[in-house]
Amino acid sequence: MLEYLVLYQSESGNTKKIAATIFSHLPGTSKDLIDITTDKTIPEARVYFIGFCVHCGSCSMVVSDFLGALSGKQIALFGTCGMGSSPEYYSSIEHSASVWIESDNEYLGAFICQGKMPQKVRRKYESIRTAENAPRIRLCLQNFDEALTHPDSLDLEHAKVFVQKILKKIQADDTL
Ligand SMILES: Cc1cc2nc3c(=O)[nH]c(=O)nc-3n(C[C@H](O)[C@H](O)[C@H](O)COP(=O)(O)O)c2cc1C
């Protein structure tokens, strides 16, 4: 059994970047980095870092099904979403994914950051702009443009700090 497994779903590459960063900061060689949608065999591990791209405010069923099937594991989550700088929204994403984790696992926490969105999202915002919703659409367009550079080097640094925090937590648990 592996010590660490980083498992992710990423449609346009943002979450994959975070997954690769998390993987690179895990110690030792007993670890693997797996794309949940393409890699056929998923090895078993003691500690899981499970990542997802946010669609409709949560993870996909592929991810929630996998989470729900785990038992007796230590599990951390990570994800990227279009929305930036909204701790409340990030908490709601964390909650909507972590509810799938059964209570016989140890839940370690989540790292969520912003990720760029496809240009069609910007075109959609522009196409639905009216006199009434113009202020809201302006904010959406502003958020879209801010997302274009994410995940950036600071997001990757935060992902590294997240891994270090989780590793400390695991070590503390092991000494109990
Ligand atoms: C179909 C679709 C639905 C999305 N839904 C949300 C959403 O509910 N909330 C959000 O903040 N971002 C949403 N996004 C933006 C993505 O979460 C964001 O671009 C993410 O970084 C994509 O990750 P990936 O590159 O790993 O696929 C959506 C994007 C797509 C394409």
CSV table of C-alpha atoms and ligand atoms in Angstrom, one decimal:
chain,number,residue,atom,x,y,z
A,1,MET,CA,0.0,0.0,0.0
A,2,LEU,CA,1.2,3.5,-0.9
A,3,GLU,CA,1.8,6.1,1.7
A,4,TYR,CA,0.3,9.0,-0.4
A,5,LEU,CA,-2.0,9.1,-3.3
A,6,VAL,CA,-2.8,12.4,-5.1
A,7,LEU,CA,-5.9,11.8,-7.2
A,8,TYR,CA,-7.5,14.5,-9.3
A,9,GLN,CA,-10.1,15.4,-11.9
A,10,SER,CA,-9.2,18.3,-14.1
A,11,GLU,CA,-10.9,19.3,-17.4
A,12,SER,CA,-8.8,22.2,-18.5
A,13,GLY,CA,-5.6,21.7,-16.5
A,14,ASN,CA,-5.9,24.1,-13.5
A,15,THR,CA,-6.5,21.4,-10.9
A,16,LYS,CA,-3.8,19.2,-12.5
A,17,LYS,CA,-1.3,22.0,-11.8
A,18,ILE,CA,-2.2,22.0,-8.1
A,19,ALA,CA,-2.1,18.2,-8.0
A,20,ALA,CA,1.4,18.2,-9.5
A,21,THR,CA,2.5,20.8,-6.9
A,22,ILE,CA,1.0,18.8,-4.0
A,23,PHE,CA,2.6,15.6,-5.3
A,24,SER,CA,6.1,17.3,-5.6
A,25,HIS,CA,6.0,18.3,-2.0
A,26,LEU,CA,5.1,14.9,-0.6
A,27,PRO,CA,8.1,13.2,0.9
A,28,GLY,CA,9.6,9.9,0.0
A,29,THR,CA,8.9,7.6,-3.0
A,30,SER,CA,5.8,5.8,-1.7
A,31,LYS,CA,3.4,8.0,-3.6
A,32,ASP,CA,1.6,8.3,-6.9
A,33,LEU,CA,-0.2,11.0,-9.0
A,34,ILE,CA,-3.3,9.7,-10.7
A,35,ASP,CA,-5.9,11.3,-13.0
A,36,ILE,CA,-9.2,9.8,-11.8
A,37,THR,CA,-10.8,10.0,-15.3
A,38,THR,CA,-8.1,8.4,-17.4
A,39,ASP,CA,-5.9,6.2,-15.3
A,40,LYS,CA,-7.5,2.7,-15.1
A,41,THR,CA,-5.9,1.3,-11.9
A,42,ILE,CA,-6.1,3.4,-8.8
A,43,PRO,CA,-3.7,2.1,-6.1
A,44,GLU,CA,-4.6,2.0,-2.4
A,45,ALA,CA,-2.9,4.5,-0.1
A,46,ARG,CA,-2.9,5.5,3.6
A,47,VAL,CA,-3.3,9.2,2.9
A,48,TYR,CA,-5.3,10.7,0.0
A,49,PHE,CA,-5.1,14.1,-1.5
A,50,ILE,CA,-8.2,14.3,-3.7
A,51,GLY,CA,-8.7,17.2,-6.1
A,52,PHE,CA,-11.5,18.4,-8.4
A,53,CYS,CA,-12.5,21.1,-10.7
A,54,VAL,CA,-15.6,22.8,-9.4
A,55,HIS,CA,-18.7,22.5,-11.5
A,56,CYS,CA,-22.0,23.8,-10.1
A,57,GLY,CA,-20.4,24.6,-6.8
A,58,SER,CA,-19.1,21.1,-6.1
A,59,CYS,CA,-17.1,18.1,-7.3
A,60,SER,CA,-18.4,15.7,-9.9
A,61,MET,CA,-20.0,12.3,-9.2
A,62,VAL,CA,-16.9,10.5,-10.2
A,63,VAL,CA,-15.1,12.2,-7.3
A,64,SER,CA,-18.0,12.0,-4.8
A,65,ASP,CA,-18.4,8.3,-5.6
A,66,PHE,CA,-14.7,7.7,-5.0
A,67,LEU,CA,-14.8,9.7,-1.7
A,68,GLY,CA,-17.8,7.8,-0.5
A,69,ALA,CA,-16.2,4.5,-1.0
A,70,LEU,CA,-13.1,5.2,1.1
A,71,SER,CA,-12.9,3.7,4.6
A,72,GLY,CA,-10.2,4.0,7.3
A,73,LYS,CA,-8.2,6.6,5.4
A,74,GLN,CA,-6.7,10.0,6.0
A,75,ILE,CA,-8.2,12.4,3.4
A,76,ALA,CA,-7.4,15.9,2.3
A,77,LEU,CA,-9.2,17.7,-0.5
A,78,PHE,CA,-8.2,20.4,-3.0
A,79,GLY,CA,-9.9,22.1,-5.9
A,80,THR,CA,-10.0,25.0,-8.3
A,81,CYS,CA,-13.0,27.2,-9.2
A,82,GLY,CA,-13.6,30.2,-11.3
A,83,MET,CA,-14.7,32.4,-8.4
A,84,GLY,CA,-11.8,34.3,-6.7
A,85,SER,CA,-11.2,35.6,-3.2
A,86,SER,CA,-14.4,34.3,-1.5
A,87,PRO,CA,-13.7,32.4,1.7
A,88,GLU,CA,-17.4,31.8,2.2
A,89,TYR,CA,-17.8,30.3,-1.3
A,90,TYR,CA,-14.7,28.2,-0.8
A,91,SER,CA,-16.1,26.9,2.5
A,92,SER,CA,-19.3,25.9,0.8
A,93,ILE,CA,-17.3,24.0,-1.9
A,94,GLU,CA,-15.3,22.3,0.8
A,95,HIS,CA,-18.5,21.4,2.6
A,96,SER,CA,-20.3,20.1,-0.5
A,97,ALA,CA,-17.4,17.7,-1.3
A,98,SER,CA,-16.4,16.7,2.2
A,99,VAL,CA,-20.0,15.5,3.1
A,100,TRP,CA,-19.3,12.4,1.0
A,101,ILE,CA,-16.4,11.3,3.3
A,102,GLU,CA,-17.6,8.6,5.7
A,103,SER,CA,-17.0,9.2,9.4
A,104,ASP,CA,-14.6,6.2,9.7
A,105,ASN,CA,-12.0,8.2,7.8
A,106,GLU,CA,-10.0,11.1,9.1
A,107,TYR,CA,-10.8,14.3,7.2
A,108,LEU,CA,-7.7,16.6,7.1
A,109,GLY,CA,-8.9,19.8,5.4
A,110,ALA,CA,-9.2,21.4,2.0
A,111,PHE,CA,-7.3,23.8,-0.2
A,112,ILE,CA,-9.3,25.7,-2.8
A,113,CYS,CA,-8.1,28.4,-5.2
A,114,GLN,CA,-9.1,30.2,-8.3
A,115,GLY,CA,-8.6,28.8,-11.8
A,116,LYS,CA,-9.1,30.3,-15.2
A,117,MET,CA,-12.3,29.6,-17.2
A,118,PRO,CA,-12.9,29.0,-20.9
A,119,GLN,CA,-13.5,32.1,-23.1
A,120,LYS,CA,-17.0,30.9,-23.8
A,121,VAL,CA,-17.9,31.8,-20.3
A,122,ARG,CA,-16.9,35.4,-21.0
A,123,ARG,CA,-18.9,35.4,-24.2
A,124,LYS,CA,-21.9,34.1,-22.3
A,125,TYR,CA,-21.7,36.9,-19.7
A,126,GLU,CA,-21.5,39.4,-22.6
A,127,SER,CA,-24.5,37.9,-24.4
A,128,ILE,CA,-26.8,38.0,-21.4
A,129,ARG,CA,-25.9,41.6,-20.4
A,130,THR,CA,-28.9,43.9,-20.1
A,131,ALA,CA,-29.5,47.4,-18.6
A,132,GLU,CA,-30.7,45.8,-15.4
A,133,ASN,CA,-28.0,43.2,-14.8
A,134,ALA,CA,-25.1,45.3,-16.1
A,135,PRO,CA,-23.5,46.0,-12.7
A,136,ARG,CA,-23.6,42.3,-11.8
A,137,ILE,CA,-22.3,41.2,-15.2
A,138,ARG,CA,-19.5,43.8,-14.9
A,139,LEU,CA,-18.4,42.0,-11.6
A,140,CYS,CA,-18.6,38.6,-13.4
A,141,LEU,CA,-16.4,39.9,-16.2
A,142,GLN,CA,-14.0,41.4,-13.7
A,143,ASN,CA,-13.8,38.1,-11.9
A,144,PHE,CA,-13.3,36.2,-15.2
A,145,ASP,CA,-10.4,38.5,-16.2
A,146,GLU,CA,-8.8,38.1,-12.8
A,147,ALA,CA,-9.1,34.3,-13.0
A,148,LEU,CA,-7.1,34.3,-16.3
A,149,THR,CA,-3.7,34.1,-14.5
A,150,HIS,CA,-4.7,31.4,-12.0
A,151,PRO,CA,-3.5,29.2,-10.6
A,152,ASP,CA,-0.5,31.5,-10.3
A,153,SER,CA,2.8,31.1,-8.4
A,154,LEU,CA,1.2,32.4,-5.2
A,155,ASP,CA,-1.5,29.7,-5.5
A,156,LEU,CA,1.1,27.1,-5.9
A,157,GLU,CA,3.0,28.4,-2.9
A,158,HIS,CA,-0.2,28.2,-0.9
A,159,ALA,CA,-0.7,24.6,-2.1
A,160,LYS,CA,2.8,23.8,-0.8
A,161,VAL,CA,2.0,25.4,2.6
A,162,PHE,CA,-1.2,23.4,2.7
A,163,VAL,CA,0.7,20.1,2.1
A,164,GLN,CA,3.2,21.1,4.9
A,165,LYS,CA,0.3,21.7,7.3
A,166,ILE,CA,-1.4,18.4,6.5
A,167,LEU,CA,1.9,16.5,6.9
A,168,LYS,CA,2.4,18.1,10.3
A,169,LYS,CA,-1.2,17.1,11.3
A,170,ILE,CA,-0.5,13.5,10.2
A,171,GLN,CA,2.7,13.4,12.1
A,172,ALA,CA,0.9,14.7,15.2
A,173,ASP,CA,-1.8,12.1,14.8
A,174,ASP,CA,0.8,9.3,14.5
A,175,THR,CA,2.4,10.2,17.8
A,176,LEU,CA,-0.8,10.0,19.7
B,1,LIG,C1,-19.3,23.5,-16.9
B,1,LIG,C2,-18.5,24.4,-15.9
B,1,LIG,C3,-19.1,24.7,-14.7
B,1,LIG,C4,-18.4,25.5,-13.8
B,1,LIG,N1,-19.0,25.8,-12.6
B,1,LIG,C5,-18.3,26.6,-11.7
B,1,LIG,C6,-19.0,26.9,-10.4
B,1,LIG,O1,-20.1,26.4,-10.1
B,1,LIG,N2,-18.3,27.7,-9.6
B,1,LIG,C7,-17.1,28.2,-9.9
B,1,LIG,O2,-16.5,29.0,-9.1
B,1,LIG,N3,-16.5,27.9,-11.1
B,1,LIG,C8,-17.1,27.1,-12.0
B,1,LIG,N4,-16.4,26.8,-13.1
B,1,LIG,C9,-15.1,27.2,-13.4
B,1,LIG,C10,-14.1,26.1,-13.1
B,1,LIG,O3,-14.3,25.5,-11.8
B,1,LIG,C11,-12.6,26.6,-13.1
B,1,LIG,O4,-12.3,27.1,-14.4
B,1,LIG,C12,-11.7,25.4,-12.7
B,1,LIG,O5,-10.4,26.0,-12.4
B,1,LIG,C13,-11.5,24.4,-13.8
B,1,LIG,O6,-10.6,23.4,-13.3
B,1,LIG,P1,-9.8,22.5,-14.3
B,1,LIG,O7,-8.9,23.3,-15.2
B,1,LIG,O8,-9.0,21.6,-13.4
B,1,LIG,O9,-10.8,21.7,-15.1
B,1,LIG,C14,-17.1,26.0,-14.1
B,1,LIG,C15,-16.5,25.7,-15.3
B,1,LIG,C16,-17.2,24.9,-16.2
B,1,LIG,C17,-16.5,24.6,-17.5
